[in-house]
Amino acid sequence: MALASLRPSGDYRATYRADTTIMPTRNSRIALWLGIGVLCLCPLVLGRWELSLLINIGILGIAALGLNILVGFTGQISIGHAAFFGVGAFASAWLHEAFHIPVWACIPLAGVITAIVGLVFGAPAARLKGLYLAIATLAAQFILEDFFARARWFTGGVAGRITEPLTLFGFAFDREESYFYVVLFFVIVMFVFAANLMRTRDGRALVAVRDHYLSAEIMGINLAYYRTLSFGIASLYAGIGGALYAHYLLFVSVEAFNILFSIQFLGMVIIGGLGSISGSLMGAAFMVMLPEVVQMLADALSGSPIDRALKLGTSINYLREMALGAAIILFLIFEPDGLAHRWRLIKAYWKLYPYSH
Amino acid sequence: MDLSLLLQLTLNGLIVGALYGVVAMSFVLIYKASQVVNFAQGEFLLVGAWVCWWFLVDWQLPFWAGFLFTLAFMTLFGLVLQVVVLRPLIGEPVISVIMATIGLGIFFQALMKWIFGVFAKPFPPIFAVERVSVMGLEVQTVYLVSLGISLAIMLGFAWFFTASKHGLAMRATAFDQQVAQSLGVSVPRVFAMSWAISAVVSAVAGVVVGVVNGVSSALSFYGIKVFPAVILGGLDSILGAVLGGIIVGLLENWAHYIDSQWLNWGNMFQIAPFYALVLILLIKPYGLFGTRNIERV
């Protein structure tokens, strides 16, 4: 984190406190507050469609950040993140309906339930790593998907489950303009939590496990504990993201949380940048915008001979999936460090502008 | 208890299991040679089956010609994938390589849906006799032939790895890349060859399944069913892959039997192998025949 700040005149840090600070310069702090201020004004200016895109970016960004803590910071692979996202969505809806807990309390509680489910799957995962873990989480994806279809009491079965909007003091957040603030609040809380987590002993332990797990173990880091913990944190984020998703769409379907969705989450983490907190949000933004861009290209070509030859109108869904696959591969080959790295390079270029050597 | 159903399902399990074994074998081939876990194995089946279908239906070729063209195409396909996508990723962490093959899988699955549509399309009839009876059980001719083909491929693999020069080079590379290189084995060529062979063998399996069930995107699910099989057998054992495939084939059919007779949960057919997978990973993470990784600092 600290390396992200590149100052032309060099780093003069005298204390550990200064070294681990999240926002190293006054300008970066001002930029952050300005950014939040601008976002707060968004609902007054933007239309519903733009706002729904931003809400999606926020919700998926929270879940992607969780996956990034697991994959990017701890080095564990999970191909079942969408299933945990689904657990969060159903848990929140179920808590509200079965126990009449207010929705604002359901969302964090759903996160806790998902974290517990994640720990159950994560406990055996503590012994596994690399591709064995990837395959185990793939199995978890299918087992949970099967459970969703089977457990009528929890998910409403094939018919899905209708959820209530979030209400606070009698005010219902059931429109894009108001729900935007809910998502913004959770995005800020979750990202600040993650940024701070990475400054603590636990956060550094996770990174040590990723970089060299044998050395980490020799230095007294309990591997099983931290691998399981990382799984739990990732599931907590997925659960909160899922709960926000449920109360935004007001309907949760059993089929939504398939393997393709899981792969989209992995794509966000890869494209945004492994081991980068802000990258998770960039990756989510990329993944939300990608189908829209494909749609726009197809619309621009509609009616032309290319459109008639390729049947663009009817096959837009396949084009989106192809774009997803292609984006993942191209990023891995040409920009393996993701958008966050590119952003750092751009910043460094302008900061050092005339004397970049 | 319905004994004849049990027998029928066992036979089905053996035949489907042999096909899983073949796919698992081609999966293990890639893993052994180049340490890449190929999440796009199912798409090899899919692409192979669709290309063969295209030669037979749109070009009206006789089966043998279409089949040979398909094999030639798949050789090229495997080579190009390895050289263009996987070669730049040599030395990258596991997650990158896994994600690249997942990306490939999504890409080709969507591409095939785009070109050929989502609905299953049947192959033109290939055998004059549709069904034969074996020990009182009705079996489709294609299934018997597929069992034969699977056995032939397995024997072919056995010969390739024990007697042929390229097979030995491949085993040497799997054992130690640097030593193999110093003995004059071209490691990039071995990598490319393993992908080509794997693509061809998977395509054969894809064509067989396509002839039986029709070609559709469901074929790519074979690539996921392969994981329980290879984990059971051990990721780097060819013999283990074959046995694992047969066990998974039997397991899912027996699970289906138990389910249909007593439990009535539905869907056990699809899910049982994954429960088995989790159990195996808990008890024996290196499978029945896999090599235990011993790590030193």
XYZ file of C-alpha atoms in Angstrom:
654
model
C 0.000 0.000 0.000
C 2.626 2.405 1.042
C 4.541 1.874 -2.172
C 1.647 3.311 -4.112
C 2.702 6.835 -3.300
C 5.458 7.980 -5.543
C 6.821 11.339 -4.590
C 9.248 13.070 -6.910
C 11.456 14.191 -4.078
C 11.695 10.791 -2.465
C 10.225 9.249 0.655
C 11.060 10.735 4.032
C 9.377 8.466 6.515
C 10.666 8.489 10.027
C 8.076 6.362 11.821
C 6.257 3.087 11.187
C 3.075 5.053 11.550
C 3.972 7.175 8.551
C 5.018 4.102 6.612
C 1.776 2.223 7.046
C -0.553 5.150 6.534
C -3.255 4.585 3.929
C -3.295 8.095 2.524
C 0.321 9.250 2.397
C -0.065 12.877 1.249
C -2.431 15.707 1.994
C -3.445 15.877 -1.659
C -4.454 12.230 -1.715
C -6.630 12.801 1.364
C -8.265 15.806 -0.265
C -8.788 13.832 -3.484
C -10.471 11.042 -1.540
C -12.882 13.372 0.285
C -13.612 15.212 -2.960
C -14.284 11.880 -4.685
C -16.745 10.838 -1.989
C -18.385 14.261 -2.187
C -18.804 13.977 -5.952
C -20.274 10.484 -5.570
C -22.767 11.817 -3.004
C -23.997 14.303 -5.600
C -24.390 11.624 -8.290
C -28.064 10.726 -7.612
C -29.019 14.376 -8.131
C -27.466 14.483 -11.589
C -27.383 11.019 -13.126
C -30.255 9.030 -14.605
C -31.517 5.723 -13.230
C -29.556 3.636 -15.720
C -26.205 5.221 -14.835
C -27.051 4.917 -11.151
C -27.916 1.227 -11.517
C -24.513 0.696 -13.143
C -22.810 2.465 -10.225
C -24.813 0.427 -7.691
C -23.808 -2.782 -9.448
C -20.178 -1.706 -9.464
C -20.383 -1.038 -5.717
C -22.077 -4.335 -4.839
C -19.832 -6.460 -7.036
C -16.831 -4.422 -5.900
C -17.459 -5.383 -2.254
C -17.638 -9.084 -3.141
C -14.634 -8.782 -5.446
C -12.652 -7.163 -2.637
C -13.406 -10.185 -0.475
C -12.174 -12.514 -3.204
C -9.101 -10.336 -3.624
C -8.266 -10.740 0.066
C -8.450 -14.496 -0.458
C -6.758 -14.753 -3.861
C -4.613 -11.656 -4.108
C -3.436 -11.295 -0.514
C -3.457 -14.877 0.802
C -2.785 -16.706 -2.454
C -5.673 -19.162 -2.064
C -7.845 -19.790 -5.118
C -11.632 -19.986 -4.945
C -13.862 -20.853 -7.899
C -16.986 -20.785 -5.752
C -17.315 -17.134 -4.784
C -20.705 -16.646 -6.477
C -22.148 -19.463 -4.370
C -21.158 -17.595 -1.190
C -22.555 -14.402 -2.695
C -25.784 -16.373 -3.127
C -25.703 -17.604 0.483
C -25.561 -13.968 1.593
C -28.456 -12.975 -0.646
C -30.719 -15.798 0.524
C -29.648 -15.523 4.160
C -30.650 -11.867 4.318
C -34.025 -12.512 2.688
C -34.622 -15.527 4.926
C -33.673 -13.721 8.149
C -36.094 -10.939 7.354
C -38.960 -13.241 6.479
C -38.520 -15.917 9.152
C -37.513 -13.776 12.148
C -38.777 -10.325 11.106
C -35.386 -8.789 11.724
C -35.222 -5.311 10.143
C -33.406 -5.289 6.846
C -30.612 -2.950 7.966
C -29.643 -5.556 10.572
C -30.153 -8.447 8.159
C -27.384 -7.278 5.847
C -24.506 -7.549 8.356
C -26.073 -10.679 9.887
C -26.188 -12.265 6.423
C -22.504 -11.433 6.150
C -21.843 -13.249 9.438
C -23.868 -16.307 8.361
C -21.998 -16.446 5.070
C -18.716 -16.127 6.930
C -19.695 -19.156 9.039
C -20.594 -21.146 5.918
C -17.286 -20.025 4.428
C -15.415 -21.212 7.522
C -17.098 -24.624 7.224
C -15.836 -24.940 3.666
C -12.584 -23.198 4.531
C -11.620 -25.536 7.367
C -10.826 -28.450 5.042
C -9.382 -25.922 2.614
C -6.732 -25.045 5.193
C -4.948 -28.271 4.281
C -5.158 -27.631 0.571
C -3.545 -25.076 -1.637
C -3.077 -24.121 -5.228
C -4.982 -26.166 -7.722
C -6.287 -28.725 -5.222
C -8.060 -25.888 -3.459
C -9.313 -24.563 -6.801
C -10.893 -27.929 -7.508
C -12.330 -28.238 -3.979
C -14.004 -24.838 -4.263
C -15.325 -25.840 -7.669
C -16.998 -28.751 -5.907
C -18.328 -26.334 -3.243
C -19.856 -24.244 -6.021
C -21.799 -27.205 -7.394
C -22.798 -28.525 -3.976
C -24.113 -25.120 -2.857
C -25.910 -24.581 -6.166
C -27.599 -27.953 -5.680
C -28.469 -26.963 -2.103
C -30.087 -23.713 -3.322
C -32.308 -25.648 -5.712
C -33.230 -28.144 -2.971
C -33.742 -26.052 0.169
C -37.185 -24.512 -0.323
C -37.321 -23.152 3.241
C -34.188 -21.126 2.620
C -34.306 -20.071 -0.996
C -37.916 -20.488 -2.053
C -36.890 -23.290 -4.398
C -37.079 -22.873 -8.153
C -39.564 -19.999 -7.838
C -36.971 -17.831 -6.097
C -37.581 -15.465 -3.218
C -39.032 -11.976 -3.125
C -37.199 -9.629 -0.757
C -38.285 -6.489 1.037
C -36.568 -3.152 0.445
C -34.369 -1.677 3.157
C -36.243 0.745 5.407
C -34.836 3.076 8.029
C -37.117 5.154 10.314
C -39.990 4.559 7.936
C -38.068 5.661 4.848
C -37.834 2.953 2.177
C -34.661 2.774 0.096
C -36.417 1.226 -2.875
C -35.297 3.490 -5.703
C -31.919 3.795 -7.401
C -31.536 7.369 -6.135
C -31.844 6.360 -2.483
C -30.330 2.870 -2.592
C -27.195 4.387 -4.090
C -26.373 5.930 -0.707
C -26.812 2.579 1.062
C -24.356 0.929 -1.303
C -21.963 3.862 -1.053
C -22.021 3.590 2.755
C -21.230 -0.137 2.667
C -18.533 0.324 0.011
C -16.768 2.915 2.170
C -17.054 0.840 5.360
C -15.882 -2.385 3.715
C -12.999 -0.791 1.826
C -11.770 1.108 4.864
C -11.957 -2.125 6.864
C -9.924 -3.975 4.241
C -7.339 -1.216 3.937
C -6.891 -1.205 7.697
C -6.855 -4.992 7.925
C -3.835 -5.052 5.647
C -1.940 -2.789 8.078
C -2.447 -5.083 11.056
C -0.482 -8.146 12.116
C -3.230 -10.375 10.697
C -3.134 -8.665 7.322
C 0.642 -8.928 7.078
C 0.408 -12.579 8.124
C -1.925 -13.246 5.192
C 0.559 -11.691 2.775
C 3.364 -13.745 4.316
C 1.341 -16.917 3.780
C 0.966 -15.948 0.116
C 4.597 -15.043 -0.480
C 6.207 -18.084 1.074
C 4.097 -20.262 3.262
C 6.965 -22.337 4.624
C 8.904 -19.271 5.726
C 5.717 -17.841 7.213
C 5.181 -20.995 9.219
C 8.760 -20.903 10.483
C 8.198 -17.306 11.619
C 5.371 -18.496 13.840
C 2.372 -17.847 11.620
C -0.312 -20.455 12.090
C -0.994 -21.506 8.482
C -4.253 -23.344 9.061
C -5.625 -20.463 11.142
C -4.816 -17.759 8.616
C -5.940 -19.742 5.582
C -9.280 -20.426 7.270
C -9.529 -16.834 8.485
C -8.952 -15.557 4.974
C -11.735 -17.816 3.705
C -14.009 -16.462 6.416
C -13.253 -12.818 5.573
C -13.758 -13.458 1.864
C -17.128 -15.067 2.622
C -18.101 -12.167 4.896
C -17.550 -9.738 2.033
C -19.369 -12.014 -0.401
C -22.275 -12.305 2.044
C -22.640 -8.548 2.527
C -22.381 -8.006 -1.221
C -25.006 -10.692 -1.773
C -27.358 -9.210 0.835
C -27.076 -5.757 -0.775
C -27.772 -7.384 -4.126
C -30.890 -9.119 -2.767
C -32.388 -5.923 -1.333
C -31.557 -3.996 -4.481
C -33.194 -6.343 -7.002
C -35.987 -7.245 -4.512
C -35.983 -10.728 -6.023
C -33.428 -13.523 -5.756
C -33.435 -16.398 -8.201
C -31.788 -19.753 -7.555
C -30.114 -19.854 -10.941
C -28.323 -16.519 -10.635
C -25.312 -17.815 -8.711
C -23.789 -20.153 -11.264
C -20.211 -20.926 -12.105
C -20.056 -18.223 -14.761
C -20.766 -15.632 -12.052
C -17.943 -17.102 -9.948
C -15.618 -16.787 -12.898
C -16.717 -13.183 -13.362
C -15.596 -12.476 -9.796
C -12.223 -14.059 -10.496
C -12.066 -11.994 -13.679
C -12.679 -8.802 -11.676
C -9.831 -9.654 -9.329
C -7.434 -10.495 -12.169
C -8.373 -7.485 -14.292
C -8.393 -5.089 -11.357
C -5.099 -6.354 -10.028
C -4.252 -9.185 -7.647
C -3.480 -7.860 -4.200
C -4.799 -4.371 -4.792
C -7.674 -2.961 -2.753
C -8.628 -0.159 -5.121
C -8.078 -2.573 -8.023
C -11.051 -4.655 -6.857
C -13.337 -1.698 -7.509
C -11.690 -1.018 -10.875
C -12.113 -4.664 -11.842
C -15.780 -4.578 -10.843
C -16.255 -1.408 -12.893
C -14.587 -3.067 -15.885
C -16.747 -6.168 -15.545
C -19.968 -4.134 -15.269
C -19.052 -1.921 -18.215
C -17.824 -4.716 -20.502
C -21.283 -6.053 -21.502
C -22.531 -2.486 -21.937
C -19.664 -1.688 -24.281
C -20.272 -4.884 -26.244
C -23.933 -3.912 -26.484
C -23.031 -0.439 -27.690
C -20.706 -1.827 -30.363
C -23.405 -4.209 -31.507
C -25.934 -1.373 -31.615
C -23.563 0.783 -33.615
C -23.208 -2.003 -36.161
C -26.874 -2.911 -36.296
C -28.309 -2.886 -39.806
C -24.895 -3.050 -41.454
C -23.791 -6.069 -43.546
C -21.563 -7.232 -40.658
C -24.615 -7.375 -38.420
C -26.603 -9.422 -40.933
C -23.728 -11.820 -41.549
C -22.994 -12.440 -37.860
C -26.533 -12.270 -36.407
C -25.319 -9.784 -33.802
C -28.764 -8.859 -32.507
C -29.829 -12.317 -31.366
C -26.475 -13.532 -30.110
C -25.467 -10.593 -27.941
C -25.296 -12.813 -24.847
C -22.699 -15.077 -26.413
C -20.714 -12.057 -27.536
C -20.671 -10.847 -23.939
C -19.431 -14.192 -22.665
C -16.774 -14.262 -25.376
C -15.700 -10.746 -24.447
C -15.409 -11.896 -20.809
C -13.209 -14.858 -21.732
C -11.112 -12.811 -24.119
C -10.675 -9.988 -21.584
C -9.389 -12.418 -18.946
C -6.901 -14.006 -21.338
C -5.685 -10.706 -22.809
C -5.172 -9.177 -19.363
C -3.241 -12.242 -18.190
C -0.929 -12.073 -21.188
C -0.464 -8.326 -21.615
C -1.251 -6.772 -18.201
C -0.903 -9.468 -15.541
C -0.804 -6.875 -12.739
C -4.164 -5.465 -13.731
C -5.707 -2.030 -13.992
C -4.403 -0.930 -10.584
C -0.834 -1.328 -11.834
C -1.600 0.628 -15.029
C -3.159 3.370 -12.894
C -0.025 3.553 -10.739
C 2.129 3.847 -13.867
C -0.050 6.657 -15.208
C 0.156 8.489 -11.880
C 3.906 8.041 -11.685
C 4.321 9.271 -15.242
C 2.564 12.558 -14.535
C 4.173 13.093 -11.154
C 7.676 12.643 -12.528
C 6.720 14.176 -15.831
C 9.673 15.878 -17.422
C 12.352 13.928 -15.525
C 11.120 10.377 -15.450
C 14.554 8.812 -14.965
C -34.993 -53.621 -5.687
C -34.872 -53.633 -9.430
C -31.973 -55.813 -10.493
C -32.158 -55.351 -14.226
C -32.125 -51.569 -13.784
C -29.087 -51.893 -11.547
C -27.334 -54.024 -14.159
C -28.238 -51.607 -16.930
C -26.968 -48.656 -14.897
C -23.757 -50.490 -14.025
C -23.129 -51.148 -17.701
C -23.894 -47.509 -18.519
C -21.541 -46.491 -15.738
C -18.748 -48.615 -17.153
C -19.192 -47.227 -20.652
C -19.548 -43.589 -19.628
C -16.778 -44.121 -17.090
C -14.458 -45.333 -19.819
C -15.179 -42.100 -21.703
C -14.490 -40.077 -18.542
C -11.297 -42.083 -18.268
C -10.261 -41.077 -21.781
C -10.956 -37.399 -21.112
C -9.217 -37.617 -17.735
C -6.244 -39.223 -19.437
C -5.900 -36.366 -21.895
C -6.272 -33.939 -18.974
C -3.493 -35.687 -17.061
C -1.343 -35.690 -20.186
C -1.336 -31.889 -20.257
C -0.822 -31.646 -16.511
C 2.082 -34.093 -16.500
C 3.877 -32.533 -19.435
C 3.380 -28.828 -18.774
C 2.004 -28.523 -15.182
C -1.092 -26.752 -16.497
C -4.504 -27.583 -15.051
C -6.731 -27.370 -18.074
C -10.182 -26.084 -17.161
C -11.011 -25.980 -20.881
C -10.837 -29.738 -21.383
C -14.604 -29.967 -21.815
C -14.460 -27.341 -24.538
C -12.042 -29.574 -26.466
C -14.819 -32.175 -26.595
C -17.308 -29.521 -27.575
C -15.201 -27.999 -30.354
C -14.234 -31.431 -31.692
C -17.818 -32.666 -31.783
C -19.154 -29.505 -33.445
C -16.412 -29.440 -36.059
C -17.064 -33.093 -36.900
C -20.801 -32.398 -37.057
C -20.139 -29.485 -39.390
C -18.039 -31.634 -41.756
C -20.698 -34.353 -41.815
C -23.842 -32.232 -42.104
C -22.850 -29.050 -43.895
C -20.186 -30.583 -46.146
C -21.892 -33.980 -46.522
C -18.593 -35.806 -46.108
C -18.564 -39.539 -45.336
C -17.927 -40.261 -41.663
C -14.316 -41.452 -42.001
C -13.288 -38.364 -43.978
C -15.054 -35.956 -41.667
C -13.565 -37.693 -38.644
C -10.028 -37.517 -40.065
C -10.447 -33.834 -40.937
C -11.677 -33.224 -37.410
C -8.592 -34.882 -35.941
C -6.353 -32.792 -38.194
C -8.191 -29.644 -37.170
C -7.931 -30.483 -33.471
C -4.179 -31.083 -33.755
C -3.806 -27.599 -35.139
C -6.234 -26.212 -32.536
C -4.280 -27.656 -29.619
C -0.974 -26.429 -31.030
C -2.233 -22.898 -31.627
C -3.767 -22.643 -28.144
C -0.564 -23.757 -26.496
C 1.667 -21.454 -28.528
C -0.536 -18.362 -28.479
C -2.107 -18.451 -25.010
C -0.223 -20.792 -22.707
C 3.361 -20.228 -23.827
C 3.484 -16.571 -22.720
C 2.285 -17.693 -19.271
C 5.110 -20.137 -18.544
C 6.515 -19.290 -15.126
C 3.446 -17.306 -14.023
C 1.680 -18.311 -10.771
C -0.880 -21.132 -10.730
C -3.814 -18.736 -10.515
C -2.884 -17.005 -13.789
C -2.583 -20.262 -15.695
C -5.851 -21.599 -14.257
C -7.633 -18.366 -15.110
C -6.265 -18.423 -18.658
C -7.695 -21.892 -19.271
C -11.000 -20.851 -17.649
C -11.065 -17.846 -19.977
C -10.439 -20.128 -22.942
C -13.258 -22.367 -21.792
C -15.784 -19.514 -21.561
C -14.650 -18.089 -24.879
C -15.005 -21.285 -26.882
C -18.229 -22.329 -25.217
C -19.820 -19.004 -26.150
C -18.288 -19.120 -29.630
C -19.763 -22.562 -30.288
C -23.179 -21.413 -29.035
C -22.932 -18.413 -31.316
C -22.013 -20.406 -34.411
C -24.112 -23.531 -33.911
C -26.931 -22.446 -31.590
C -27.950 -23.707 -28.161
C -30.095 -26.681 -29.127
C -28.734 -30.221 -29.324
C -28.314 -31.372 -32.901
C -28.145 -35.078 -33.771
C -25.391 -36.660 -35.833
C -26.441 -38.383 -39.061
C -26.792 -42.129 -38.373
C -23.452 -43.868 -38.626
C -24.088 -47.496 -37.797
C -26.524 -49.716 -39.689
C -27.619 -51.541 -36.516
C -28.888 -49.222 -33.790
C -28.861 -51.596 -30.829
C -27.452 -54.978 -29.996
C -28.219 -57.169 -27.046
C -25.447 -58.184 -24.673
C -26.332 -60.813 -22.070
C -29.984 -59.834 -22.288
C -29.333 -56.077 -21.970
C -30.075 -53.697 -24.793
C -27.007 -51.643 -25.622
C -26.608 -49.001 -28.305
C -24.032 -49.979 -30.901
C -22.331 -46.613 -30.499
C -21.759 -47.321 -26.823
C -20.064 -50.632 -27.588
C -17.937 -49.010 -30.264
C -17.097 -46.199 -27.862
C -15.980 -48.717 -25.259
C -13.780 -50.253 -27.949
C -12.407 -46.865 -28.938
C -11.701 -45.966 -25.304
C -9.796 -49.223 -24.805
C -7.888 -48.644 -28.038
C -6.919 -45.120 -26.949
C -5.777 -46.385 -23.557
C -3.638 -49.096 -25.156
C -2.325 -46.488 -27.586
C -1.300 -44.286 -24.675
C 0.403 -47.210 -22.956
C 2.403 -47.957 -26.095
C 3.173 -44.278 -26.676
C 4.604 -43.732 -23.219
C 6.574 -46.960 -22.897
C 7.928 -47.513 -26.398
C 7.848 -44.410 -28.595
C 10.601 -41.818 -28.682
C 8.248 -38.856 -28.270
C 6.449 -40.507 -25.395
C 9.726 -41.095 -23.573
C 10.731 -37.482 -24.213
C 7.431 -36.433 -22.684
C 7.958 -38.556 -19.603
C 11.467 -37.193 -19.242
C 10.072 -33.641 -19.391
C 7.460 -34.485 -16.813
C 10.150 -35.892 -14.535
C 12.516 -32.948 -14.720
C 12.411 -30.208 -17.323
C 16.003 -29.079 -16.935
C 17.465 -32.561 -17.123
C 15.322 -33.354 -20.153
C 16.493 -30.172 -21.820
C 20.130 -30.948 -21.172
C 19.625 -34.350 -22.783
C 18.426 -32.755 -25.987
C 14.657 -32.869 -25.508
C 12.960 -29.775 -26.886
C 10.706 -28.800 -24.002
C 8.577 -26.275 -25.955
C 7.909 -28.963 -28.544
C 6.893 -31.442 -25.867
C 4.477 -28.880 -24.394
C 2.928 -28.168 -27.790
C 2.713 -31.872 -28.596
C 0.972 -32.676 -25.314
C -1.706 -30.071 -26.033
C -2.192 -31.342 -29.577
C -2.535 -34.980 -28.468
C -4.846 -34.002 -25.632
C -7.079 -31.991 -27.965
C -7.266 -34.859 -30.463
C -8.075 -37.509 -27.873
C -10.706 -35.303 -26.239
C -12.248 -34.620 -29.633
C -12.598 -38.368 -30.226
C -14.463 -38.632 -26.926
C -16.544 -35.603 -27.908
C -17.538 -37.152 -31.230
C -18.512 -40.403 -29.506
C -20.719 -38.588 -26.980
C -22.113 -36.414 -29.763
C -23.107 -39.447 -31.807
C -24.932 -40.880 -28.783
C -26.659 -37.825 -27.312
C -26.446 -35.224 -30.067
C -24.066 -32.283 -29.950
C -24.854 -29.478 -27.519
C -23.089 -27.271 -25.016
C -23.818 -29.927 -22.360
C -20.718 -31.669 -23.705
C -18.462 -29.216 -21.945
C -19.712 -30.557 -18.600
C -17.478 -33.571 -19.239
C -14.591 -31.221 -18.612
C -15.902 -30.604 -15.071
C -16.732 -34.251 -14.379
C -13.100 -34.927 -15.121
C -12.002 -33.284 -11.878
C -13.414 -35.895 -9.488
C -11.876 -38.547 -11.730
C -8.379 -37.099 -11.796
C -8.374 -36.172 -8.124
C -9.443 -39.709 -7.267
C -6.690 -41.190 -9.391
C -4.051 -38.619 -8.526
C -3.348 -35.660 -10.776
C -0.252 -37.066 -12.403
C -1.095 -40.710 -12.943
C -2.430 -41.848 -16.319
C -3.509 -45.231 -14.969
C -5.149 -43.449 -12.038
C -7.068 -41.205 -14.432
C -8.525 -44.205 -16.247
C -9.532 -45.930 -13.012
C -10.835 -42.658 -11.576
C -12.962 -42.130 -14.666
C -14.498 -45.587 -14.423
C -15.130 -45.180 -10.684
C -16.835 -41.809 -11.239
C -18.936 -43.283 -14.050
C -20.066 -46.149 -11.800
C -20.520 -43.867 -8.812
C -22.871 -41.460 -10.551
C -24.969 -44.278 -11.990
C -25.180 -46.068 -8.640
C -26.038 -42.776 -6.943
C -28.784 -42.402 -9.528
C -29.993 -45.927 -8.698
C -30.055 -45.371 -4.938
C -31.750 -42.044 -5.496
C -34.419 -43.424 -7.809
C -35.119 -46.431 -5.563
C -35.108 -44.961 -2.068
C -34.150 -41.350 -1.600
C -35.986 -39.485 -4.362
C -33.883 -36.372 -3.912
C -33.313 -35.901 -7.611
C -30.150 -34.557 -9.213
C -27.891 -36.999 -7.281
C -26.582 -38.156 -10.631
C -24.894 -34.791 -11.136
C -23.843 -34.013 -7.591
C -22.593 -37.316 -6.125
C -19.159 -37.105 -7.804
C -18.562 -33.712 -6.200
C -19.351 -34.974 -2.698
C -16.933 -37.816 -3.438
C -14.367 -35.265 -4.582
C -14.524 -33.309 -1.318
C -14.225 -36.535 0.688
C -11.211 -37.716 -1.297
C -9.489 -34.371 -0.886
C -10.022 -34.626 2.869
C -8.723 -38.166 3.232
C -6.207 -38.630 0.460
C -5.335 -35.294 -1.152
C -2.883 -36.885 -3.559
C -5.347 -39.458 -4.869
C -4.896 -43.198 -5.256
C -1.842 -43.119 -7.500
C -0.586 -39.534 -7.382
C 2.901 -38.607 -6.265
C 3.114 -36.949 -2.897
C 4.705 -33.556 -3.134
C 7.531 -33.178 -0.676
C 8.624 -29.579 -0.390
C 11.923 -28.301 0.845
C 12.880 -24.753 1.543
